[in-house]
PDB file of C-alpha atoms in Angstrom:
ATOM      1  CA  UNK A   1     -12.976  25.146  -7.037  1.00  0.00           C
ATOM      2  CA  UNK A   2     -11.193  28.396  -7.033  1.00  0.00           C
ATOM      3  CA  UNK A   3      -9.271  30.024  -4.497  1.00  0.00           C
ATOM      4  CA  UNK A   4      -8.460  33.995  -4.019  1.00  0.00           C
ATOM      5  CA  UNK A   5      -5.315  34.035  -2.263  1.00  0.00           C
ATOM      6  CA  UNK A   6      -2.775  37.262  -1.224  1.00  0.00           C
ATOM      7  CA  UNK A   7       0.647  38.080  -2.412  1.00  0.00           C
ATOM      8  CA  UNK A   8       2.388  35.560   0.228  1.00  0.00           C
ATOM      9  CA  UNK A   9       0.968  32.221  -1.584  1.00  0.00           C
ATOM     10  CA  UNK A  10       3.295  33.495  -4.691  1.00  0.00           C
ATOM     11  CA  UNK A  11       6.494  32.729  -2.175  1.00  0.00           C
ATOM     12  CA  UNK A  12       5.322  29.711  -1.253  1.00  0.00           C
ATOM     13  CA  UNK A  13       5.085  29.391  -5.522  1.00  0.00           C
ATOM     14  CA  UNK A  14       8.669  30.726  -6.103  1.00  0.00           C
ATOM     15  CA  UNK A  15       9.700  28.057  -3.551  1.00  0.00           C
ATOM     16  CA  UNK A  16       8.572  25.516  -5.446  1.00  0.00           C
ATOM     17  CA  UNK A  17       9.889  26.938  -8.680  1.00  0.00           C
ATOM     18  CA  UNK A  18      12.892  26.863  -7.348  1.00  0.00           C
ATOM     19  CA  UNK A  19      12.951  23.571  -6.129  1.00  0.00           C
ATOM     20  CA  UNK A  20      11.558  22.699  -9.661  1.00  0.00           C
ATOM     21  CA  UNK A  21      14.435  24.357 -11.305  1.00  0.00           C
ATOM     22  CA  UNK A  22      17.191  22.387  -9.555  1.00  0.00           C
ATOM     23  CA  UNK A  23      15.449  19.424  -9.797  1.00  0.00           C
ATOM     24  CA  UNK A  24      15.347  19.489 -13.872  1.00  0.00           C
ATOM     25  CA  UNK A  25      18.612  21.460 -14.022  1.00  0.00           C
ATOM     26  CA  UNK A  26      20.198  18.068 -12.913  1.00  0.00           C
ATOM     27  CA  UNK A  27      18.965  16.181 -15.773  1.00  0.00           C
ATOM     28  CA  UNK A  28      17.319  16.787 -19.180  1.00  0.00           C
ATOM     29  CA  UNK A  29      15.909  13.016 -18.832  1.00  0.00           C
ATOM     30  CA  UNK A  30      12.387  11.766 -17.531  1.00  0.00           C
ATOM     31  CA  UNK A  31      13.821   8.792 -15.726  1.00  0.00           C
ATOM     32  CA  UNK A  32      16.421  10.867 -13.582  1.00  0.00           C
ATOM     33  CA  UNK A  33      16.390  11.026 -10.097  1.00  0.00           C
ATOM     34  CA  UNK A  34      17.488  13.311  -7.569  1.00  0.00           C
ATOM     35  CA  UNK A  35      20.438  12.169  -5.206  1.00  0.00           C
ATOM     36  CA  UNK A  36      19.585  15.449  -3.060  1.00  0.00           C
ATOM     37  CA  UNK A  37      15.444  14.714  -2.829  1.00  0.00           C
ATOM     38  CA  UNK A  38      14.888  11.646  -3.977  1.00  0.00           C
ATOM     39  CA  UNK A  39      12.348  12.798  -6.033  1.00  0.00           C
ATOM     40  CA  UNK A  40      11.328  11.185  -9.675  1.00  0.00           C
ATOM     41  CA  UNK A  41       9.211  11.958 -12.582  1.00  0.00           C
ATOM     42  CA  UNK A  42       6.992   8.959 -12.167  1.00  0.00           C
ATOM     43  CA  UNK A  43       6.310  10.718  -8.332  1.00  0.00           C
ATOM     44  CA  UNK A  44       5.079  13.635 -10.386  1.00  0.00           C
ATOM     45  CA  UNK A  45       3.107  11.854 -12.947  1.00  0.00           C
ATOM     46  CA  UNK A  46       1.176  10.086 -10.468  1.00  0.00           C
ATOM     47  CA  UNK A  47       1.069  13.174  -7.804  1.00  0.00           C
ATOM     48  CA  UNK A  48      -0.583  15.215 -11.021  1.00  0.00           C
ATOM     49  CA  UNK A  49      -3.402  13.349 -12.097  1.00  0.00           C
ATOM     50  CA  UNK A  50      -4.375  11.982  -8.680  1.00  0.00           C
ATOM     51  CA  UNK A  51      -6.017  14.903  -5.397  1.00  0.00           C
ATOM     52  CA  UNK A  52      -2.760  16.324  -5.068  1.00  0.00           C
ATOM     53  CA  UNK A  53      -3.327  17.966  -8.166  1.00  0.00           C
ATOM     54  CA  UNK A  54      -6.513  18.982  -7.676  1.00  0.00           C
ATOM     55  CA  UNK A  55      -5.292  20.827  -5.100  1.00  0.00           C
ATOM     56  CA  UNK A  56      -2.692  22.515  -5.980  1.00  0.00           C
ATOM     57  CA  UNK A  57      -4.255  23.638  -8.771  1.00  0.00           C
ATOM     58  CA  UNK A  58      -7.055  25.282  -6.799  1.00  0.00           C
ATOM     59  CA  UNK A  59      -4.690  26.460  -4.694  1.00  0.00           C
ATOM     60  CA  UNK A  60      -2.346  28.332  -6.581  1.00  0.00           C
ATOM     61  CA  UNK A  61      -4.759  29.811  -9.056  1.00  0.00           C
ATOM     62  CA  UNK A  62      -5.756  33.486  -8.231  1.00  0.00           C
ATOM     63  CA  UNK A  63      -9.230  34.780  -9.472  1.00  0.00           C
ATOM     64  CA  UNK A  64      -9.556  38.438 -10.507  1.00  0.00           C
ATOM     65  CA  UNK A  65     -10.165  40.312  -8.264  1.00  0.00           C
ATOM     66  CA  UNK A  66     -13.252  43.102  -8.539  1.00  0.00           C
ATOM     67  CA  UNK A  67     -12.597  46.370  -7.058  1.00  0.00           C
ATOM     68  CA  UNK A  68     -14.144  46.686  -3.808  1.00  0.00           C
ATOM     69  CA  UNK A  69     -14.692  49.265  -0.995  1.00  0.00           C
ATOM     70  CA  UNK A  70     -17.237  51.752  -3.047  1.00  0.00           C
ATOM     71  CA  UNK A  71     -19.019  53.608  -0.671  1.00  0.00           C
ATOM     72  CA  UNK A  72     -21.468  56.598  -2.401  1.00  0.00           C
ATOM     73  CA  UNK A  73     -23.269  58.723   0.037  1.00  0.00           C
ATOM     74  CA  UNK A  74     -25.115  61.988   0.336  1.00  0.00           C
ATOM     75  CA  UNK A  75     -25.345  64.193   3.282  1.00  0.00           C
ATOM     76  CA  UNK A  76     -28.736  65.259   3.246  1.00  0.00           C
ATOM     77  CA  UNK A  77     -27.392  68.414   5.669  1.00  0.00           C
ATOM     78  CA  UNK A  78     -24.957  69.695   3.267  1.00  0.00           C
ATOM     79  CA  UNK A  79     -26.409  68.549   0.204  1.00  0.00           C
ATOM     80  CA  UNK A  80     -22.872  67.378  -1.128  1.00  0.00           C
ATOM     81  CA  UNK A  81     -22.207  64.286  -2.751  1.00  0.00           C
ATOM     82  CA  UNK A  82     -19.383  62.577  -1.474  1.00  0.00           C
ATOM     83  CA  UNK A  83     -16.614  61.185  -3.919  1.00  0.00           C
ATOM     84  CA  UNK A  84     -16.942  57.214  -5.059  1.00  0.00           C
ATOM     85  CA  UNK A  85     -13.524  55.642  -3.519  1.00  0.00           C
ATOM     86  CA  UNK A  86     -12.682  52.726  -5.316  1.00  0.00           C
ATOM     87  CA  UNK A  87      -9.507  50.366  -4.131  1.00  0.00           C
ATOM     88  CA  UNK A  88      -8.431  48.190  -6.599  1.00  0.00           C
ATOM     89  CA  UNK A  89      -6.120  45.138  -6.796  1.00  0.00           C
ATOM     90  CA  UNK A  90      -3.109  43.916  -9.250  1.00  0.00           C
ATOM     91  CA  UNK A  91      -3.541  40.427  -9.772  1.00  0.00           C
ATOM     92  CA  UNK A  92      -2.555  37.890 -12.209  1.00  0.00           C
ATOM     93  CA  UNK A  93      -3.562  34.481 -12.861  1.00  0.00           C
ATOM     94  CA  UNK A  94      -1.224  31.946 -11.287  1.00  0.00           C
ATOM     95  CA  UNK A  95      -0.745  27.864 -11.787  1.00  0.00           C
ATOM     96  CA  UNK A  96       1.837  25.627 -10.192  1.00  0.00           C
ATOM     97  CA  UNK A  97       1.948  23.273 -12.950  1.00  0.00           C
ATOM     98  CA  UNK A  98       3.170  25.633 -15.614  1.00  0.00           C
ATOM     99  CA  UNK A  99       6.407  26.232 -13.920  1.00  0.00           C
ATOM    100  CA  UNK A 100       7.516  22.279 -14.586  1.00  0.00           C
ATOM    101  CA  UNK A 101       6.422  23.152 -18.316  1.00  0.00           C
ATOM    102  CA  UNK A 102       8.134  26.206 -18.921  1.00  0.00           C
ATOM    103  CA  UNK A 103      11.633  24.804 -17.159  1.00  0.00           C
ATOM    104  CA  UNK A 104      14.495  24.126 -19.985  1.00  0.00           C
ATOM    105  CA  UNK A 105      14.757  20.493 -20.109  1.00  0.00           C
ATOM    106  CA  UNK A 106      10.958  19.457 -18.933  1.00  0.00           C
ATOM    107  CA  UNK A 107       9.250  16.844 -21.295  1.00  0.00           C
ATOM    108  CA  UNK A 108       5.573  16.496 -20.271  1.00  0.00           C
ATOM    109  CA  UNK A 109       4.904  12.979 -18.750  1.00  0.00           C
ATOM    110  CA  UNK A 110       2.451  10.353 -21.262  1.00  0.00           C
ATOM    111  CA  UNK A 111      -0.827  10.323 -19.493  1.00  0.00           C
ATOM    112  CA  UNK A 112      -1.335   6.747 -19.963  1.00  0.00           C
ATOM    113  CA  UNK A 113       2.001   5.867 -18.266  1.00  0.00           C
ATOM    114  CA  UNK A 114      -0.069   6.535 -15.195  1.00  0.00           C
ATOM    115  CA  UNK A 115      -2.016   4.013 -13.441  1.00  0.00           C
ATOM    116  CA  UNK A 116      -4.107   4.043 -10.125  1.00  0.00           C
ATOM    117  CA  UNK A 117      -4.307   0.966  -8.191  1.00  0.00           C
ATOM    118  CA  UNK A 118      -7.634  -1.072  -7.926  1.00  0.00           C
ATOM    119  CA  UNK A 119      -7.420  -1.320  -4.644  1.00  0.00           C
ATOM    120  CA  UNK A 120      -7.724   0.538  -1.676  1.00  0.00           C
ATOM    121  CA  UNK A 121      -4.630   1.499   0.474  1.00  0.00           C
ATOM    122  CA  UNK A 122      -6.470  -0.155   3.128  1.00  0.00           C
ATOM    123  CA  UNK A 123      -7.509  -3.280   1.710  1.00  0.00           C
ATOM    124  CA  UNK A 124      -3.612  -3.552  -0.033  1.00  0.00           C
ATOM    125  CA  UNK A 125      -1.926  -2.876   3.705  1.00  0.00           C
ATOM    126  CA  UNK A 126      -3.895  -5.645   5.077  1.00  0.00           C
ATOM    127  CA  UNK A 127      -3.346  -8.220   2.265  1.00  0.00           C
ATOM    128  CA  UNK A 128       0.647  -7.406   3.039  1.00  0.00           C
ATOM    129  CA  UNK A 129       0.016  -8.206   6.570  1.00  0.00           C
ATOM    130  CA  UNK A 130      -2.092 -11.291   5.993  1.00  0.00           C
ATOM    131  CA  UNK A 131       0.362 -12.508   3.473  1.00  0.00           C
ATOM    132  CA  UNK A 132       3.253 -12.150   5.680  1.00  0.00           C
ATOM    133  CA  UNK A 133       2.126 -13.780   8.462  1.00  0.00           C
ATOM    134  CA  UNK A 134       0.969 -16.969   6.631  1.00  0.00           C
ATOM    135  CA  UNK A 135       4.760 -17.164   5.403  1.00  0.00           C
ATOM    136  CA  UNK A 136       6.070 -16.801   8.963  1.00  0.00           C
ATOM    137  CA  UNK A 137       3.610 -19.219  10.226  1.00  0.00           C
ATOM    138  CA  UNK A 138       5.054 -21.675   7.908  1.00  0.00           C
ATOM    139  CA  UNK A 139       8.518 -20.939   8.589  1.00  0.00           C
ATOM    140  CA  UNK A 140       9.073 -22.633  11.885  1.00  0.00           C
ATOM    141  CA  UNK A 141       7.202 -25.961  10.328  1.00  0.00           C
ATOM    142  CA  UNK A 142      10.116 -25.740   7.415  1.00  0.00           C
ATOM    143  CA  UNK A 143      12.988 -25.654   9.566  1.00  0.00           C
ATOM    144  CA  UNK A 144      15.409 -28.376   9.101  1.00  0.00           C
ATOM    145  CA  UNK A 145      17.891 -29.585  11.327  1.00  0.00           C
ATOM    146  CA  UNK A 146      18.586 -29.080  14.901  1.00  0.00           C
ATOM    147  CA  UNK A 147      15.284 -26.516  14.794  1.00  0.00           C
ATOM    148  CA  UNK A 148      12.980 -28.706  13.230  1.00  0.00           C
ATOM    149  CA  UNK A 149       9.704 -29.075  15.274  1.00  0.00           C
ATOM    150  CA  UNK A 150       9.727 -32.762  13.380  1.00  0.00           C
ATOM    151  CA  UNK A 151      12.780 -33.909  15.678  1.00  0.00           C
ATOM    152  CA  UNK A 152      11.708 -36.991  17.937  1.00  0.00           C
ATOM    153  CA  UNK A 153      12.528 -35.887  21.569  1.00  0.00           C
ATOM    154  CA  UNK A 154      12.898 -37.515  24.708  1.00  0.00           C
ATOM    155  CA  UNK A 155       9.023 -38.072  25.969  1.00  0.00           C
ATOM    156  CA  UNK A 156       7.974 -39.786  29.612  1.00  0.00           C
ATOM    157  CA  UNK A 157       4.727 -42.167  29.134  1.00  0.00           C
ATOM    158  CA  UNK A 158       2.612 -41.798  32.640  1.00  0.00           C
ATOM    159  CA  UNK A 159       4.581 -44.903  34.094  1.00  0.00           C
ATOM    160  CA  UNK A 160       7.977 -42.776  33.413  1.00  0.00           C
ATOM    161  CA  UNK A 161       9.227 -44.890  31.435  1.00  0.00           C
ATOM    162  CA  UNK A 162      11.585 -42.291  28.605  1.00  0.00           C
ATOM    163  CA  UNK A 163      11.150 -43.084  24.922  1.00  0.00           C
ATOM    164  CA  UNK A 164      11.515 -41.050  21.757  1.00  0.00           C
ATOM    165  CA  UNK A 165       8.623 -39.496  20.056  1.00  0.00           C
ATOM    166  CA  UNK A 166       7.507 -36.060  18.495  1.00  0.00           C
ATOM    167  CA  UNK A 167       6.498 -33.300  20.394  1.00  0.00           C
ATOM    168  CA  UNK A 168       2.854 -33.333  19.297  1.00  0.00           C
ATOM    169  CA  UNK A 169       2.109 -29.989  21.664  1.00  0.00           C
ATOM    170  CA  UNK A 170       5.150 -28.261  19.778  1.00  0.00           C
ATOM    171  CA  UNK A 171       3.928 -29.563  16.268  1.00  0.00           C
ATOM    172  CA  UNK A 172       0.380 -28.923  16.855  1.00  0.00           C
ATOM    173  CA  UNK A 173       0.677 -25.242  17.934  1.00  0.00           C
ATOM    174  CA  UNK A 174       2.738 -24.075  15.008  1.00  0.00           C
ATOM    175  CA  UNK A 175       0.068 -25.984  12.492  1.00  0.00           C
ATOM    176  CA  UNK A 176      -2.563 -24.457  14.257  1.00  0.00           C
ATOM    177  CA  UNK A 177      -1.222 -20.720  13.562  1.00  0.00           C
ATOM    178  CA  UNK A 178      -1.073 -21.863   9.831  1.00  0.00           C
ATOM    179  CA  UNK A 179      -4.796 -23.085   9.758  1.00  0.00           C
ATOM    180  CA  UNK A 180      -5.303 -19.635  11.540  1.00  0.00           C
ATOM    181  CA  UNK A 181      -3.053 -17.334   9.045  1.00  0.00           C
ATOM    182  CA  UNK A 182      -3.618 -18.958   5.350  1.00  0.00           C
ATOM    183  CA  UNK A 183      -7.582 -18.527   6.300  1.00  0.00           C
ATOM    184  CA  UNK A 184      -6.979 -14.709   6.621  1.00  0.00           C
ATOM    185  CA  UNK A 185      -5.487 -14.538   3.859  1.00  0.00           C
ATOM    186  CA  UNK A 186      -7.623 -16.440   1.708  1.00  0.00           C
ATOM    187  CA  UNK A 187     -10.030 -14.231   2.597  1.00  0.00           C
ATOM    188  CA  UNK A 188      -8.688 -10.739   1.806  1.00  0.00           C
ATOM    189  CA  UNK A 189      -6.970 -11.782  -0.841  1.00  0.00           C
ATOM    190  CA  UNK A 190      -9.940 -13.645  -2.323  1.00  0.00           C
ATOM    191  CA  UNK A 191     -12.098 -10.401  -2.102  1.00  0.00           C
ATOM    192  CA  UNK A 192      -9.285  -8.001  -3.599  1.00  0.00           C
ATOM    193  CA  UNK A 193     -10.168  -6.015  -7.147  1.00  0.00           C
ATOM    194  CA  UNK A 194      -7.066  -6.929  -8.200  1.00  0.00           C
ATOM    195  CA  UNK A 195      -6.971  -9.780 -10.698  1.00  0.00           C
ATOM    196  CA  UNK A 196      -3.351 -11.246  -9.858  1.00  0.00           C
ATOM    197  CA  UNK A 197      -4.047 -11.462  -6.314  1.00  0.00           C
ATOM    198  CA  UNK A 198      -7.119 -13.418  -6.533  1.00  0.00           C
ATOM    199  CA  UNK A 199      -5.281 -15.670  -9.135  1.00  0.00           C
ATOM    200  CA  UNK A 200      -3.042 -16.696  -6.535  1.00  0.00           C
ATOM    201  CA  UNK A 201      -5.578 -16.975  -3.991  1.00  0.00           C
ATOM    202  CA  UNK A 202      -7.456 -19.242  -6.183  1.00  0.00           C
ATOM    203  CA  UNK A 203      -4.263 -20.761  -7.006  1.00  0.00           C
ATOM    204  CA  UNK A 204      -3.740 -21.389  -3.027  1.00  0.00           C
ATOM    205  CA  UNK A 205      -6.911 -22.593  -2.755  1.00  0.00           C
ATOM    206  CA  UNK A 206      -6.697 -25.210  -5.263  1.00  0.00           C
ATOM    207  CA  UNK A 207      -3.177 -26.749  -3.986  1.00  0.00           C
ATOM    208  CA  UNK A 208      -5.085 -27.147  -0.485  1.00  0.00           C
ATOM    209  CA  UNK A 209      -7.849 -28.742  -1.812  1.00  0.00           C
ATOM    210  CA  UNK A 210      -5.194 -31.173  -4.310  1.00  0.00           C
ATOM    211  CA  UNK A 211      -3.928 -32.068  -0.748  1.00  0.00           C
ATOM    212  CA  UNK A 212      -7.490 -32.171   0.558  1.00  0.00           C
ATOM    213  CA  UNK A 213      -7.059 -36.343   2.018  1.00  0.00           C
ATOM    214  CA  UNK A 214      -3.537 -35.970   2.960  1.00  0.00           C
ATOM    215  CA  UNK A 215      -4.630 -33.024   5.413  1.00  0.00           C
ATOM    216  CA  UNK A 216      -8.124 -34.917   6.184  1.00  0.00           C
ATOM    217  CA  UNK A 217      -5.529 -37.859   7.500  1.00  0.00           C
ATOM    218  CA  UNK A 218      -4.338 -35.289  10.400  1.00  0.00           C
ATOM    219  CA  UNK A 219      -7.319 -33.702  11.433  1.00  0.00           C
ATOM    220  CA  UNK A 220      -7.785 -30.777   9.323  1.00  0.00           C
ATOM    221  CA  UNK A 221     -10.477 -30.598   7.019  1.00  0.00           C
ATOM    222  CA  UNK A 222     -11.399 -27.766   4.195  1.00  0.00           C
ATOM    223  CA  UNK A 223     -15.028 -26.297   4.540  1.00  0.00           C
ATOM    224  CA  UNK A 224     -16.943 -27.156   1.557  1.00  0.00           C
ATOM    225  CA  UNK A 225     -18.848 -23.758   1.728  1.00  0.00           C
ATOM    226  CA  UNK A 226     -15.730 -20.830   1.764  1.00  0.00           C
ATOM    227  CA  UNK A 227     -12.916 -23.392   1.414  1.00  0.00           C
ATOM    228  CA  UNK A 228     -11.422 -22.438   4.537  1.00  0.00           C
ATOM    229  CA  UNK A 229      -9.407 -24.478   6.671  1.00  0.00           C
ATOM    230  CA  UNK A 230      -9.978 -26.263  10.356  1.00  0.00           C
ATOM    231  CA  UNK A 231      -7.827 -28.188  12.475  1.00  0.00           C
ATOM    232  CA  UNK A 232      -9.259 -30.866  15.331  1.00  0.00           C
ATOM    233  CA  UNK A 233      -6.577 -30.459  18.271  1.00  0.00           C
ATOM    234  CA  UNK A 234      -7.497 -34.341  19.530  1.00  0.00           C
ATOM    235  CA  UNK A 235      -7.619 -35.582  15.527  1.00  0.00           C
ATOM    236  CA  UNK A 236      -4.286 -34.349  14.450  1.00  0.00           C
ATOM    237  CA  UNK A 237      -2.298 -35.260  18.154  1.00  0.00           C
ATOM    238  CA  UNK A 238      -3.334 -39.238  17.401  1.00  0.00           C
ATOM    239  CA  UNK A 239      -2.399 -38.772  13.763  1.00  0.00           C
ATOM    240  CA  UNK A 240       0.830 -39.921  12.026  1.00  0.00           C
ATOM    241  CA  UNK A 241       3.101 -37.245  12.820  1.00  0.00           C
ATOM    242  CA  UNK A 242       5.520 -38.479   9.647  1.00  0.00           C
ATOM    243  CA  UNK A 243       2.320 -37.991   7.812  1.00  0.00           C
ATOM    244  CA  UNK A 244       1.862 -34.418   8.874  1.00  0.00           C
ATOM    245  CA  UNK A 245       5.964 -33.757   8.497  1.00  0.00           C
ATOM    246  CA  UNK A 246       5.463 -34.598   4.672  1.00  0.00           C
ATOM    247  CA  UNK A 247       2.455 -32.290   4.526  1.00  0.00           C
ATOM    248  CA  UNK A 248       4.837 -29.008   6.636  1.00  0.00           C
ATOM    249  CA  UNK A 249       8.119 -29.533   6.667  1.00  0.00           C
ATOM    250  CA  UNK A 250      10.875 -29.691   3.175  1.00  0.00           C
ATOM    251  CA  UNK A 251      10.957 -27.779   0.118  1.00  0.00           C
ATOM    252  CA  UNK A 252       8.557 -30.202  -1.562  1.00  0.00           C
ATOM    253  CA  UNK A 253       5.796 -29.572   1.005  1.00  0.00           C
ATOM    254  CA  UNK A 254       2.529 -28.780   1.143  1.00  0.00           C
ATOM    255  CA  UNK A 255       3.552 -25.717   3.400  1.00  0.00           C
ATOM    256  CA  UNK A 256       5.940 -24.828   1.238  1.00  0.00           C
ATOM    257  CA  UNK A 257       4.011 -23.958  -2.138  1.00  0.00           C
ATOM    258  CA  UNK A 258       1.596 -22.355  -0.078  1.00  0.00           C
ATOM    259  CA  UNK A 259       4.211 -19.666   1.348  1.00  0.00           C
ATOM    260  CA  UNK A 260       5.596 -19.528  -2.292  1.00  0.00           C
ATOM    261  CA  UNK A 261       2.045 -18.257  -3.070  1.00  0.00           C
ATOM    262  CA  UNK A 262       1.523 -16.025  -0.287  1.00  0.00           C
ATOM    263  CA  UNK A 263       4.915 -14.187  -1.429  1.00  0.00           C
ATOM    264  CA  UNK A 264       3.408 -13.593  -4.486  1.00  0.00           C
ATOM    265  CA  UNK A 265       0.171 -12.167  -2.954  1.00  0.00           C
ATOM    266  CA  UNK A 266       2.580  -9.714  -0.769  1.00  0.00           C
ATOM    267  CA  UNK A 267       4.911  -8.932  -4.189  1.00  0.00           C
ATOM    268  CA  UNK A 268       1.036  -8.140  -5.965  1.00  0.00           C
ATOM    269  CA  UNK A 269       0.146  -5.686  -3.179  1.00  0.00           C
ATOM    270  CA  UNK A 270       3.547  -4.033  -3.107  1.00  0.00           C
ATOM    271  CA  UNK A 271       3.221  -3.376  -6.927  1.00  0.00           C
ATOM    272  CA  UNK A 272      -0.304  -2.281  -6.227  1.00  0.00           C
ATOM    273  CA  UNK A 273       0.678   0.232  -3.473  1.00  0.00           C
ATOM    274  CA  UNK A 274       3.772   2.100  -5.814  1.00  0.00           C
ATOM    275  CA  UNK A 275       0.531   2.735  -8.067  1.00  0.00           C
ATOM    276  CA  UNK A 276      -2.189   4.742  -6.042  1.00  0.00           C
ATOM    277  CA  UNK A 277      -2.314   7.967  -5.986  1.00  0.00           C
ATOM    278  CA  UNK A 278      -3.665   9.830  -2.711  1.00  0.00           C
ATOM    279  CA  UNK A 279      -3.004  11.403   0.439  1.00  0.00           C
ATOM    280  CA  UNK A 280      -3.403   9.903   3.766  1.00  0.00           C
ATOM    281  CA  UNK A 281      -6.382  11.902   6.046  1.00  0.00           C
ATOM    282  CA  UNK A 282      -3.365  13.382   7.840  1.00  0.00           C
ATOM    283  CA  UNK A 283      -2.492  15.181   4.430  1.00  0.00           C
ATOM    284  CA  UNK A 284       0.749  13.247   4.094  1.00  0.00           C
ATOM    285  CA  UNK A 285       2.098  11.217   2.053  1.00  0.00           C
ATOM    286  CA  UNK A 286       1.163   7.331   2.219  1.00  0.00           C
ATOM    287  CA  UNK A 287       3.852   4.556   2.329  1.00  0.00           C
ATOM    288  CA  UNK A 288       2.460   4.373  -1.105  1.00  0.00           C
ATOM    289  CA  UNK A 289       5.033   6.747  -2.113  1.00  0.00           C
ATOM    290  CA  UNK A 290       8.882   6.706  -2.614  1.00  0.00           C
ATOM    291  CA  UNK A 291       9.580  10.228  -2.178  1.00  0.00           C
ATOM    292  CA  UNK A 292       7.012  10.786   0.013  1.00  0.00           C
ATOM    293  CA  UNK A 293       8.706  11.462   3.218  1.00  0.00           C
ATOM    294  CA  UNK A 294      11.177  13.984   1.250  1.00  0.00           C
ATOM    295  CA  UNK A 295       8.489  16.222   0.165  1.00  0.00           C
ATOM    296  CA  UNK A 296       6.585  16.044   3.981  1.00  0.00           C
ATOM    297  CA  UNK A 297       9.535  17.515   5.391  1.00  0.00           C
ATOM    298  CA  UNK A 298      10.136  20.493   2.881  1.00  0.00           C
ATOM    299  CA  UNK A 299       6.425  21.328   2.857  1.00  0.00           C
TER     300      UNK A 299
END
């Protein structure tokens, strides 16, 4: 696509020559970045070969322009011929992209040191969200000390007589959003693209179902079908609770190796986000993008 464009899309071209030209007369070197923008080459590699580009490059190119406005006419009256006025327009061809070329200093980025993402932004924003909520699900059932949810309190039987005992409403609840979280995220993670996040999905999946008896022994069983996870409320109250604090609570846990794995997930999708290349349907910037929010507010 091609657009013809007037005289006043060449300042909004000088502007960003200019910005180009202090950006590059900072540093000779790819890997420089910008204290005053915050911008980077790797931000340009990846704005270049993604829409952005196409953009721009539609955009800022200027097709000749044919002359226009010839009017011929005779007046039959008169019998005189009327001059053909022609109007004609300077133009010359005009491309964002060579201005970063031409620059003293500019080396032209490798192609192949750009990568898009698998994924979409989508998908990878709700495997962050998924992941980080199984990891603060498990992080009340890992406290130790005064705040661990394993402490035996004071507990009245019906009679009133006072003994000590674990609060199996207290335990039970904070499981419970566990079960809930880890079966999100088993699920979005186990239908990413990307080949690291469903590695430690299926690496999740496979320390639950190691621990398959162990959780079976306080109610919760995994379903045989998408290997997700449910808990019986009645089942796991009349269970061992010491059985269910080795399972959820200390560094060796159960819990714990499962919110070592969800960190992963959430470090996979992070990487996976600092790779895509789009614009939101806002025509912003994602969160994809570490200079985004520079260039939104100088645009």
């Amino acid at each position: 696509m091609s657009i013809t464009i007037s005289s006043n899309s060449l300042m909004v071209g000088n502007l960003f020559s200019s910005m180009n030209a202090g950006l590059l007369g900072a540093s000779s070197n790819n890997s420089f970045t910008s204290s005053m923008l915050g911008f980077n080459y790797s931000d340009y590699s990846s704005i270049r070969n993604g829409s952005y580009h196409k953009l721009l490059s539609s955009y800022f190119s200027l097709d000749d322009v044919k002359p226009s406005g010839s009017v011929t006419g005779t007046d039959s009256a008169s019998k005189t011929n009327t001059t053909d006025k022609t109007e004609k327009t300077d133009t010359k061809k005009y491309n964002y992209w060579n201005y970063w070329e031409k620059l003293p200093g500019y080396t032209k980025p490798a192609e192949e040191s750009t990568s898009t993402s698998k994924e979409e932004t989508s998908a990878l924003t709700t495997l962050k969200s998924d992941a980080k909520n199984l990891s603060e699900a498990v992080d009340p059932l890992l406290a130790q000390g005064s705040k661990s949810l394993f402490n035996q309190v004071s507990v009245k039987d019906e009679e009133g007589n006072t003994t000590k005992d674990y609060d199996t409403n207290a335990i039970y609840k904070a499981v419970s959003g566990y079960v809930k979280n880890y079966n999100s995220l088993l699920e979005s993670a186990g239908e990413s693209n990307v080949m690291a996040i469903r590695a430690s999905a299926s690496s999740m999946r496979d320390l639950t179902k190691a621990n398959e008896e162990r959780l079976a022994s306080v109610g919760i069983k995994i379903n045989a079908k998408d290997h997700t996870l449910s808990i019986d409320e009645d089942a796991f109250k009349a269970a061992d609770m010491s059985a269910a604090k080795k399972l959820f609570n200390g560094t060796n846990s159960y819990a714990y190796q499962v919110s070592t794995k969800a960190s992963a997930i959430e470090s996979h999708a992070q990487y996976e986000a600092t790779k895509a290349n789009t614009y939101n349907n806002a025509g912003n910037y994602s969160y994809n993008y570490s200079s985004g929010s520079t260039w939104n507010s100088m645009i």
